[in-house]
Coordinates of C-alpha atoms in Angstrom, one line a residue:
Chain A
M212 CA 28.1 53.7 57.7
E213 CA 30.2 55.9 59.9
T214 CA 30.5 59.6 59.0
I215 CA 34.1 60.7 58.9
L216 CA 33.6 64.3 57.7
N217 CA 30.5 66.4 57.6
V218 CA 30.7 69.8 55.9
D219 CA 27.8 72.1 56.4
K220 CA 27.4 75.2 54.2
I221 CA 30.9 76.5 54.6
S222 CA 31.8 79.8 52.8
K223 CA 35.0 81.8 52.5
S224 CA 35.6 85.1 50.7
F225 CA 38.8 86.8 49.8
G226 CA 37.8 90.4 49.4
R227 CA 35.0 90.4 46.8
I228 CA 35.8 87.0 45.5
K229 CA 33.8 84.1 46.9
A230 CA 36.3 81.3 47.0
V231 CA 33.9 78.8 48.5
N232 CA 30.2 79.4 48.6
Q233 CA 27.8 77.4 50.8
L234 CA 29.6 74.1 50.3
S235 CA 28.1 71.0 51.9
F236 CA 29.1 67.3 51.6
E237 CA 29.6 64.3 53.7
V238 CA 32.4 61.7 53.6
M239 CA 31.9 58.2 54.9
K240 CA 34.4 55.8 56.4
G241 CA 36.4 54.0 53.8
Q242 CA 35.3 56.1 50.9
V243 CA 37.8 57.5 48.3
F244 CA 36.2 60.9 47.9
G245 CA 37.2 63.3 45.1
I246 CA 36.9 67.1 44.9
L247 CA 37.0 67.9 41.3
G248 CA 37.3 71.3 39.8
P249 CA 39.5 73.5 37.6
N250 CA 42.2 75.7 39.0
G251 CA 40.7 78.4 41.2
S252 CA 37.5 76.6 41.9
G253 CA 38.1 76.6 45.7
K254 CA 39.5 73.1 46.3
T255 CA 42.6 74.2 48.2
T256 CA 40.6 76.8 50.1
T257 CA 38.1 74.1 51.1
L258 CA 40.9 71.8 52.3
S259 CA 42.6 74.6 54.1
M260 CA 39.4 75.4 56.0
L261 CA 39.0 71.7 56.9
L262 CA 42.5 71.7 58.3
D263 CA 42.1 74.9 60.4
L264 CA 44.5 76.9 58.3
I265 CA 41.9 79.3 57.2
P266 CA 38.8 80.1 59.4
P267 CA 35.6 79.9 57.4
D268 CA 33.4 83.0 57.2
N269 CA 30.2 80.9 57.6
G270 CA 29.2 77.4 58.1
Q271 CA 30.7 74.6 60.1
F272 CA 32.2 71.1 59.7
S273 CA 33.0 68.2 61.9
W274 CA 35.6 65.5 61.8
F275 CA 34.8 62.1 63.3
Q276 CA 31.5 63.5 64.5
Q277 CA 33.3 65.9 66.8
L278 CA 34.2 69.6 66.6
P279 CA 37.4 70.1 64.7
S280 CA 40.5 70.3 67.0
K281 CA 44.2 69.6 66.9
E282 CA 43.4 66.1 68.1
S283 CA 41.2 65.4 65.1
R284 CA 44.0 66.7 62.8
K285 CA 46.4 64.2 64.4
R286 CA 44.2 61.4 63.0
I287 CA 44.5 62.9 59.5
G288 CA 47.5 62.7 57.1
S289 CA 47.6 65.6 54.6
V290 CA 49.5 66.8 51.6
I291 CA 48.3 70.3 50.8
E292 CA 49.8 72.0 47.7
S293 CA 53.6 71.8 48.0
P294 CA 55.6 69.5 50.3
N295 CA 56.6 71.7 53.3
F296 CA 59.8 70.5 55.1
F297 CA 62.9 72.1 56.5
P298 CA 65.4 72.0 53.6
Y299 CA 68.4 71.8 55.8
L300 CA 67.1 68.7 57.7
D301 CA 67.3 65.2 56.4
A302 CA 64.2 63.1 55.6
V303 CA 64.3 61.2 58.9
T304 CA 64.5 64.3 61.1
N305 CA 61.7 65.9 59.1
L306 CA 59.6 62.9 59.6
K307 CA 60.5 62.7 63.3
I308 CA 59.2 66.2 63.8
V309 CA 55.9 65.2 62.1
A310 CA 55.7 62.1 64.4
D311 CA 56.4 64.2 67.5
I312 CA 53.6 66.6 66.6
K313 CA 51.2 63.7 65.9
D314 CA 52.1 62.0 69.1
K315 CA 53.1 58.9 67.1
P316 CA 56.1 56.7 67.7
Y317 CA 59.1 56.7 65.3
D318 CA 58.5 53.0 64.5
D319 CA 56.9 53.3 61.1
I320 CA 59.3 56.0 59.7
D321 CA 61.3 53.3 57.9
E322 CA 58.2 51.7 56.6
V323 CA 56.7 54.9 55.1
L324 CA 60.1 55.8 53.6
Q325 CA 60.3 52.4 52.0
L326 CA 56.8 52.8 50.7
A327 CA 57.7 56.1 49.1
G328 CA 60.9 54.7 47.7
L329 CA 63.1 57.0 49.7
Y330 CA 64.7 54.7 52.2
E331 CA 68.1 54.8 50.6
R332 CA 68.0 58.6 50.8
R333 CA 66.7 58.9 54.3
F334 CA 69.8 60.7 55.6
S335 CA 69.9 63.2 52.7
K336 CA 68.9 66.7 53.3
F337 CA 65.4 67.6 52.0
K338 CA 66.9 70.4 49.8
T339 CA 68.9 67.8 47.8
F340 CA 65.6 66.0 46.8
S341 CA 64.2 66.2 43.3
F342 CA 60.6 67.4 42.8
G343 CA 59.2 63.9 42.6
M344 CA 61.1 62.8 45.7
R345 CA 59.8 65.8 47.6
Q346 CA 56.2 65.0 46.7
R347 CA 56.8 61.3 47.7
L348 CA 58.3 62.5 51.1
A349 CA 55.1 64.5 51.6
V350 CA 53.0 61.5 51.0
A351 CA 55.3 59.4 53.3
S352 CA 54.8 62.0 56.0
A353 CA 51.1 62.0 55.5
L354 CA 51.1 58.2 56.0
L355 CA 53.0 58.4 59.2
G356 CA 51.3 56.9 62.2
K357 CA 48.6 55.2 60.1
P358 CA 46.1 58.0 59.8
E359 CA 42.4 57.2 59.5
V360 CA 42.0 59.8 56.8
L361 CA 44.4 60.8 54.0
I362 CA 43.9 64.2 52.4
L363 CA 45.7 64.8 49.1
D364 CA 45.6 68.1 47.3
E365 CA 46.8 67.7 43.6
P366 CA 49.2 64.9 44.7
T367 CA 50.4 64.3 41.1
N368 CA 50.7 67.9 40.0
G369 CA 53.8 68.6 38.1
L370 CA 55.1 65.1 38.3
D371 CA 56.4 63.1 35.3
P372 CA 54.5 60.0 34.2
Q373 CA 56.6 57.7 36.3
G374 CA 56.2 59.9 39.4
I375 CA 52.4 60.0 38.8
A376 CA 52.3 56.2 38.6
Q377 CA 54.3 55.9 41.8
I378 CA 52.0 58.2 43.7
R379 CA 48.9 56.5 42.4
E380 CA 50.3 53.1 43.4
I381 CA 50.7 54.4 46.9
I382 CA 47.2 55.8 47.0
A383 CA 45.7 52.5 45.7
L384 CA 47.6 50.6 48.4
V385 CA 46.5 52.9 51.2
A386 CA 42.9 52.8 49.9
S387 CA 43.0 49.0 49.9
R388 CA 43.8 49.1 53.6
G389 CA 40.5 50.8 54.2
T390 CA 41.8 54.3 54.8
T391 CA 39.4 57.1 54.0
I392 CA 40.8 59.3 51.3
L393 CA 39.9 62.8 50.3
L394 CA 41.5 63.8 47.0
A395 CA 41.4 67.2 45.3
S396 CA 42.3 67.3 41.7
H397 CA 41.7 69.2 38.5
L398 CA 42.2 66.0 36.5
L399 CA 39.0 64.3 35.7
D400 CA 40.9 61.2 34.7
E401 CA 42.7 61.0 38.1
V402 CA 39.4 61.4 40.0
Q403 CA 37.7 58.8 37.8
K404 CA 40.6 56.3 38.2
I405 CA 40.9 56.7 42.0
C406 CA 37.7 57.9 43.5
S407 CA 34.3 56.4 44.2
Y408 CA 32.5 59.6 45.2
V409 CA 33.0 63.1 43.9
V410 CA 31.9 66.7 44.3
V411 CA 32.4 68.9 41.3
L412 CA 33.3 72.5 42.1
R413 CA 33.3 75.6 39.9
K414 CA 34.0 79.1 41.3
G415 CA 33.4 77.8 44.8
I416 CA 30.0 76.5 44.0
M417 CA 29.1 72.8 44.1
L418 CA 27.8 71.7 40.7
F419 CA 27.3 68.0 41.3
S420 CA 28.0 65.4 43.9
G421 CA 27.5 61.7 44.0
N422 CA 28.8 58.5 42.8
V423 CA 31.6 58.9 40.3
K424 CA 30.0 56.5 37.8
E425 CA 26.8 58.5 37.7
V426 CA 28.3 62.0 37.8
L427 CA 31.1 61.4 35.4
A428 CA 29.3 58.8 33.2
V429 CA 30.6 59.2 29.7
S430 CA 27.7 59.3 27.4
D431 CA 28.4 58.6 23.8
S432 CA 27.1 60.8 21.1
V433 CA 26.1 60.1 17.5
E434 CA 26.0 62.4 14.5
L435 CA 22.8 62.1 12.4
S436 CA 21.5 63.7 9.3
A437 CA 18.4 63.2 7.1
S438 CA 16.5 65.1 4.5
D439 CA 13.6 65.3 6.9
M440 CA 15.4 67.1 9.8
P441 CA 12.2 68.0 11.8
G442 CA 11.1 64.4 11.6
L443 CA 14.5 63.2 12.6
T444 CA 14.7 65.4 15.7
A445 CA 11.2 64.4 16.7
A446 CA 11.8 60.7 16.3
I447 CA 15.2 60.5 18.0
R448 CA 13.8 61.8 21.3
E449 CA 12.0 58.5 21.6
F450 CA 15.1 56.5 21.5
P451 CA 15.9 54.9 24.9
G452 CA 18.7 56.7 26.7
F453 CA 18.3 60.0 24.8
I454 CA 19.6 63.0 26.7
S455 CA 19.9 66.0 24.4
F456 CA 21.0 67.1 20.9
N457 CA 22.8 70.0 19.3
E458 CA 22.2 71.2 15.8
A459 CA 25.1 72.1 13.7
E460 CA 25.8 72.4 9.9
G461 CA 22.9 70.4 8.6
L462 CA 23.4 67.5 11.1
I463 CA 22.5 66.9 14.7
Q464 CA 24.7 65.6 17.4
V465 CA 22.7 63.4 19.9
H466 CA 23.9 62.5 23.4
F467 CA 22.9 59.3 25.1
S468 CA 23.2 58.3 28.7
M469 CA 24.6 54.9 27.7
T470 CA 26.6 53.3 25.0
V471 CA 24.4 52.9 21.9
N472 CA 24.6 50.7 18.9
T473 CA 24.5 52.6 15.7
S474 CA 22.7 49.9 13.8
E475 CA 19.9 49.9 16.4
I476 CA 19.5 53.6 15.9
N477 CA 19.4 53.1 12.1
A478 CA 16.8 50.4 12.5
F479 CA 14.8 52.4 15.0
L480 CA 14.6 55.5 12.7
Y481 CA 13.9 53.4 9.6
Q482 CA 10.8 52.0 11.5
K483 CA 9.7 55.6 12.1
G484 CA 10.1 56.3 8.4
I485 CA 13.3 58.4 8.6
L486 CA 16.0 57.7 6.1
L487 CA 19.4 58.7 7.3
S488 CA 21.9 60.4 5.0
H489 CA 24.6 60.5 7.6
L490 CA 25.4 58.3 10.7
A491 CA 28.6 58.5 12.7
E492 CA 29.6 57.6 16.2
K493 CA 31.5 60.2 18.3
K494 CA 33.6 59.3 21.3
R495 CA 34.3 62.2 23.6
S496 CA 37.5 62.4 25.5
L497 CA 37.2 62.6 29.3
E498 CA 38.7 66.1 29.4
Q499 CA 36.1 67.3 26.9
H500 CA 33.4 65.8 28.9
F501 CA 34.7 67.5 32.0
L502 CA 34.7 70.9 30.2
E503 CA 31.2 70.3 29.0
L504 CA 30.1 69.4 32.6
L505 CA 31.5 72.7 33.8
Q506 CA 30.1 74.8 30.9
D507 CA 26.6 73.3 30.7
T508 CA 25.5 74.8 33.9
P509 CA 24.9 78.5 34.1
Chain B
M4 CA 55.8 71.5 77.0
I5 CA 58.8 69.1 76.9
K6 CA 57.4 67.8 73.6
L7 CA 57.3 71.2 72.1
L8 CA 60.9 71.9 73.1
K9 CA 62.0 68.5 71.7
I10 CA 60.4 69.5 68.4
E11 CA 62.1 72.9 68.4
F12 CA 65.4 71.4 69.3
K13 CA 65.2 69.0 66.3
K14 CA 64.6 72.1 64.1
I15 CA 67.9 73.7 65.2
R16 CA 70.1 70.9 66.1
T17 CA 71.6 70.5 62.6
Y18 CA 70.9 74.0 61.4
K19 CA 74.3 75.4 60.5
V20 CA 73.1 79.1 60.2
F21 CA 71.9 78.9 63.8
W22 CA 75.2 77.6 65.2
I23 CA 77.4 79.9 63.1
L24 CA 75.5 83.0 64.3
A25 CA 75.5 81.7 67.9
G26 CA 79.2 81.1 67.7
L27 CA 79.8 84.6 66.2
Y28 CA 77.7 86.1 69.0
F29 CA 79.8 84.5 71.7
V30 CA 83.0 85.6 70.0
F31 CA 81.8 89.2 69.8
L32 CA 80.4 89.1 73.3
A33 CA 83.7 87.8 74.8
A34 CA 85.8 90.1 72.7
G35 CA 83.6 93.1 73.7
I36 CA 83.9 92.4 77.4
L37 CA 87.5 91.3 77.5
L38 CA 88.8 94.2 75.4
A39 CA 86.7 96.9 77.0
E40 CA 89.3 97.8 79.7
F41 CA 92.1 97.8 77.2
M42 CA 90.2 100.1 74.9
I43 CA 89.1 102.5 77.6
N44 CA 92.6 102.8 78.8
H45 CA 93.9 103.3 75.3
T46 CA 91.5 106.3 75.1
V47 CA 92.6 107.5 78.5
N48 CA 96.3 107.4 77.3
N49 CA 95.4 109.4 74.2
I50 CA 93.6 112.0 76.4
N51 CA 96.5 112.1 78.8
Q52 CA 98.9 113.2 76.1
R53 CA 97.1 116.6 76.1
M54 CA 96.4 116.8 79.8
P55 CA 98.7 118.4 82.4
I56 CA 97.4 116.1 85.1
P57 CA 96.9 112.6 83.7
F58 CA 93.8 110.6 84.4
P59 CA 94.4 107.3 86.2
H60 CA 93.9 104.1 84.4
V61 CA 90.5 102.4 84.9
A62 CA 89.9 98.9 86.2
I63 CA 86.5 97.5 85.4
Y64 CA 86.9 93.8 86.2
Y65 CA 86.8 94.0 90.0
F66 CA 84.0 92.7 92.2
P67 CA 81.4 94.0 92.6
D68 CA 81.6 96.4 89.7
V69 CA 82.4 93.6 87.2
W70 CA 78.7 92.6 87.2
Q71 CA 77.5 96.0 86.1
N72 CA 80.3 96.3 83.6
V73 CA 79.7 92.9 82.0
A74 CA 75.9 93.6 81.9
F75 CA 76.7 96.9 80.2
F76 CA 79.0 95.7 77.5
A77 CA 76.7 92.6 76.9
S78 CA 73.7 94.9 76.3
I79 CA 75.3 97.2 73.7
R80 CA 73.1 97.3 70.6
Y81 CA 75.7 95.9 68.3
V82 CA 76.1 92.8 70.5
L83 CA 72.5 92.3 71.5
I84 CA 71.3 92.3 67.9
F85 CA 72.9 88.9 67.3
P86 CA 70.5 86.7 69.3
A87 CA 67.6 88.9 68.0
I88 CA 68.6 88.2 64.4
I89 CA 68.8 84.5 65.2
M90 CA 65.2 84.6 66.5
I91 CA 64.0 86.5 63.4
I92 CA 65.5 83.8 61.2
L93 CA 64.0 81.0 63.3
I94 CA 60.5 82.4 63.1
T95 CA 60.6 83.6 59.4
N96 CA 62.0 80.3 58.3
E97 CA 58.7 78.8 59.4
F98 CA 56.9 81.0 57.0
T99 CA 59.5 80.7 54.2
Y100 CA 59.4 76.9 54.3
K101 CA 55.7 76.9 55.1
T102 CA 56.4 74.6 58.0
I103 CA 54.2 76.6 60.2
R104 CA 51.3 75.5 58.0
Q105 CA 52.5 72.0 58.0
N106 CA 52.9 71.9 61.8
V107 CA 49.3 73.1 62.2
I108 CA 48.1 70.6 59.5
N109 CA 49.8 67.8 61.4
G110 CA 48.0 68.6 64.6
M111 CA 49.9 71.3 66.4
S112 CA 47.6 74.1 67.7
K113 CA 48.4 77.6 66.7
T114 CA 48.8 78.5 70.4
E115 CA 51.3 75.6 70.8
F116 CA 53.3 76.8 67.9
L117 CA 53.7 80.3 69.4
V118 CA 54.4 78.8 72.9
S119 CA 57.1 76.6 71.5
K120 CA 58.8 79.7 69.9
L121 CA 58.5 81.7 73.1
M122 CA 59.9 78.8 75.1
I123 CA 63.0 78.8 72.8
I124 CA 63.4 82.5 73.4
L125 CA 63.1 82.1 77.2
L126 CA 65.5 79.2 77.2
T127 CA 68.0 81.1 75.0
A128 CA 67.9 84.1 77.3
L129 CA 68.4 81.8 80.3
I130 CA 71.4 80.0 78.7
I131 CA 73.1 83.2 77.6
T132 CA 72.6 84.7 81.0
V133 CA 74.0 81.7 82.8
I134 CA 77.0 81.7 80.5
L135 CA 77.5 85.4 81.0
T136 CA 77.1 85.1 84.8
A137 CA 79.7 82.3 84.9
G138 CA 82.0 84.4 82.7
A139 CA 81.6 87.5 84.8
F140 CA 82.2 85.5 87.9
F141 CA 85.5 84.1 86.6
I142 CA 86.6 87.5 85.3
G143 CA 85.9 89.0 88.8
L144 CA 87.6 86.1 90.5
S145 CA 90.7 86.4 88.5
H146 CA 91.0 90.1 89.1
S147 CA 89.9 90.5 92.8
G148 CA 89.6 87.1 94.5
F149 CA 87.2 86.3 97.2
N150 CA 88.5 88.8 99.7
E151 CA 85.9 91.3 98.6
V152 CA 83.0 91.1 101.0
D153 CA 80.2 92.0 98.7
F154 CA 81.4 90.2 95.6
F155 CA 77.9 89.0 94.7
T156 CA 75.8 92.0 95.8
K157 CA 75.5 93.5 92.3
G158 CA 75.5 90.1 90.6
I159 CA 71.9 89.1 90.9
P160 CA 70.2 92.5 90.1
F161 CA 72.5 93.2 87.1
M162 CA 72.3 89.7 85.7
T163 CA 68.5 89.7 86.1
G164 CA 68.5 93.0 84.3
F165 CA 70.5 91.6 81.5
F166 CA 68.3 88.6 81.3
L167 CA 65.2 90.9 81.0
S168 CA 66.9 93.0 78.3
L169 CA 67.8 90.0 76.3
L170 CA 64.4 88.4 76.7
C171 CA 62.4 91.5 75.8
Y172 CA 64.7 92.3 72.8
M173 CA 64.4 88.8 71.4
I174 CA 60.6 89.1 71.8
Y175 CA 60.7 92.4 69.8
A176 CA 62.6 90.5 67.1
F177 CA 60.1 87.6 67.2
F178 CA 57.3 90.1 66.8
C179 CA 59.0 91.8 63.9
G180 CA 59.7 88.4 62.2
F181 CA 56.1 87.1 62.8
I182 CA 54.4 90.2 61.4
L183 CA 56.7 90.7 58.4
R184 CA 57.1 86.9 57.7
N185 CA 60.0 87.6 55.3
T186 CA 63.6 87.0 56.6
G187 CA 65.4 89.7 54.7
M188 CA 62.8 92.3 55.2
A189 CA 62.5 91.6 58.9
I190 CA 66.2 91.6 59.6
A191 CA 66.6 94.8 57.6
I192 CA 63.8 96.7 59.3
F193 CA 64.7 95.5 62.7
T194 CA 68.4 96.4 62.3
L195 CA 67.5 99.7 60.8
Y196 CA 65.2 100.6 63.6
S197 CA 67.5 99.4 66.4
L198 CA 70.8 100.8 65.1
I199 CA 69.7 103.9 63.2
I200 CA 66.1 105.1 63.6
E201 CA 66.2 105.2 67.5
P202 CA 69.6 106.9 67.7
V203 CA 68.3 109.5 65.2
I204 CA 65.2 110.0 67.4
Y205 CA 67.6 110.4 70.3
F206 CA 69.4 113.1 68.4
F207 CA 66.2 115.2 68.0
F208 CA 64.6 114.5 71.3
R209 CA 67.6 114.5 73.7
A210 CA 67.0 116.4 76.9
P211 CA 69.1 119.5 77.7
F212 CA 70.4 117.7 80.7
M213 CA 71.8 114.2 80.2
F214 CA 69.9 112.3 82.9
K215 CA 66.5 113.7 82.4
N216 CA 63.8 111.5 81.0
T217 CA 62.6 112.2 77.5
I218 CA 60.5 110.4 74.9
Y219 CA 63.6 108.6 74.1
T220 CA 63.6 106.9 77.5
Y221 CA 60.4 105.2 76.6
L222 CA 61.3 103.9 73.1
P223 CA 61.3 100.1 73.0
V224 CA 65.0 99.4 72.1
N225 CA 66.4 102.2 74.3
S226 CA 64.3 101.0 77.2
V227 CA 65.9 97.6 76.8
I228 CA 69.5 98.9 76.7
R229 CA 68.8 101.4 79.5
L230 CA 68.4 98.7 82.1
T231 CA 72.2 98.8 82.4
E232 CA 72.7 102.3 81.0
Y233 CA 76.3 103.0 82.2
P234 CA 79.3 101.0 83.1
A235 CA 80.5 101.2 86.7
I236 CA 83.7 103.2 86.4
P237 CA 84.6 105.2 89.6
M238 CA 86.3 107.9 87.5
L239 CA 83.3 108.3 85.3
K240 CA 81.1 108.6 88.4
K241 CA 83.2 111.4 89.7
M242 CA 83.0 113.3 86.4
M243 CA 79.3 112.8 85.9
G244 CA 78.1 113.4 89.4
L245 CA 76.2 111.2 91.8
N246 CA 73.3 110.5 89.5
L247 CA 75.1 107.7 87.8
Q248 CA 73.4 104.3 87.9
D249 CA 74.5 101.9 90.5
H250 CA 71.5 99.6 90.5
V251 CA 68.9 98.2 88.1
S252 CA 65.7 100.2 88.5
F253 CA 62.5 98.2 88.9
I254 CA 60.5 100.9 87.1
A255 CA 62.9 100.8 84.2
C256 CA 62.3 97.1 83.9
L257 CA 58.6 97.6 83.5
I258 CA 58.9 99.6 80.2
P259 CA 60.5 96.8 78.0
L260 CA 58.3 94.2 79.8
A261 CA 55.2 96.2 78.8
Y262 CA 56.3 96.4 75.2
A263 CA 57.1 92.7 75.1
S264 CA 53.8 91.8 76.6
V265 CA 51.8 93.9 74.2
M266 CA 53.8 92.5 71.2
T267 CA 53.2 88.9 72.5
A268 CA 49.5 89.6 72.8
I269 CA 49.3 91.0 69.3
V270 CA 51.1 88.0 67.9
F271 CA 48.6 85.6 69.6
W272 CA 45.7 87.8 68.3
V273 CA 47.0 87.9 64.7
M274 CA 47.8 84.1 64.7
K275 CA 44.2 83.3 65.7
R276 CA 42.7 85.4 62.9
K277 CA 45.1 85.3 60.0
D278 CA 45.2 82.7 57.3
L279 CA 48.3 80.5 57.2

């Protein structure tokens, strides 16, 4: 597989705060790659460095296996933070400026405007656009000239559910065409729905990276209680898929790496001579899981 | 290069603020030049009421003096500040709307961005100078006709001097806007410095004799305005002595050019290092 982006130990500090610390990852052609982390974890700083807005303190990166340059940026469509356009120009003129910079013809301006649902408003000034329309225009401008890579920074931030759905629909369509996508988000659910690979950031440090299914696998947990608690904790370790348990108020909460069947647990423990006084299945929400993911590591 | 100008032109073509300010500038410029003679003679009339021997009326629109006079009235601070403010707005807009960021994200290099702005400044200075030259030519023609032998002798040096004044002053404005990044603050500080702070410095550092060089001579805004320091009025010349300017000094041109070059270099240096 062809490497689109290679990031090698890049770091950036703002004063004493290390915004990004020794971050490395690799994005392959056609991947939908997520950068997941809470606010202030260094996502936007990372993307800003990759787009030459901020020079990194240390480390390097390459686009399309070449040193980054304005030419490599012309092959990338980006939406970073807020949509940035001239408020007094209409949508078409704003997009023409983008096309001029990217050395792309004006041919697909109509097409991207239609895709973003803004074709009817194409001669309206940008300042008359609603928040959702502005965001969609930003996505439209990123799609101009059929970029090989699409970079999206919190593309659905602040949008209403309908706006979120519209943006996700566009992303899905672009991804289906084989465009490589790099998406930064603080929403686990968004990354999980859209991305195939992910790096998880916290305070500029990479916590995990890999396949979304592995990193963000939602393990179920089960609450157990028995009169013989030491026997129970010893026995449950042997159950297939066991990860860890927490003790709380006379019962233990056990995490498994896969979905488990409570009756199997009951039968398994019965065989070991443990009689359960309490057995309950606990489903964790994705957000809760994400928070745990961030907290579990020191 | 052409591509960069095309992009810049798209940014201003439908920008009302730009055209309104440009229109106001030309109204002030034309009014300043065309009313100058009337206003000078009005003052002369007032003085004459208290004079036993009246001063003669002045005529400032004759070849070849018209060139120096037009250049003088066009480089008065209050007129020159219009194109400077327009440049401040054009550069600070890019920061306000974060379009400078977006341009770089989309594949413009930081150098290209600065070059495109400098090209707009150069082109604006050229266009204004051409319009002013044509205006001065027609004013001169309507007052003196072609019979004057040296009708163009002063034309090229004074119009070139005006072009340099305008170019350097707009580069100062561009520098101020780029460093401060905020439209209101940049306009306030630039106007304050040009119209108040430098004149105050002049008040404290003026030389005992009017034509001697002082610190004031070397201040950025004054050095721009000083390229055409006095109008060409024969009567004034008699009163003030022979020292009065009748050409654009090459040495005097070097001062604003040096300031503008240093500022341009700083802008490029900052752009390379600062986060957008």
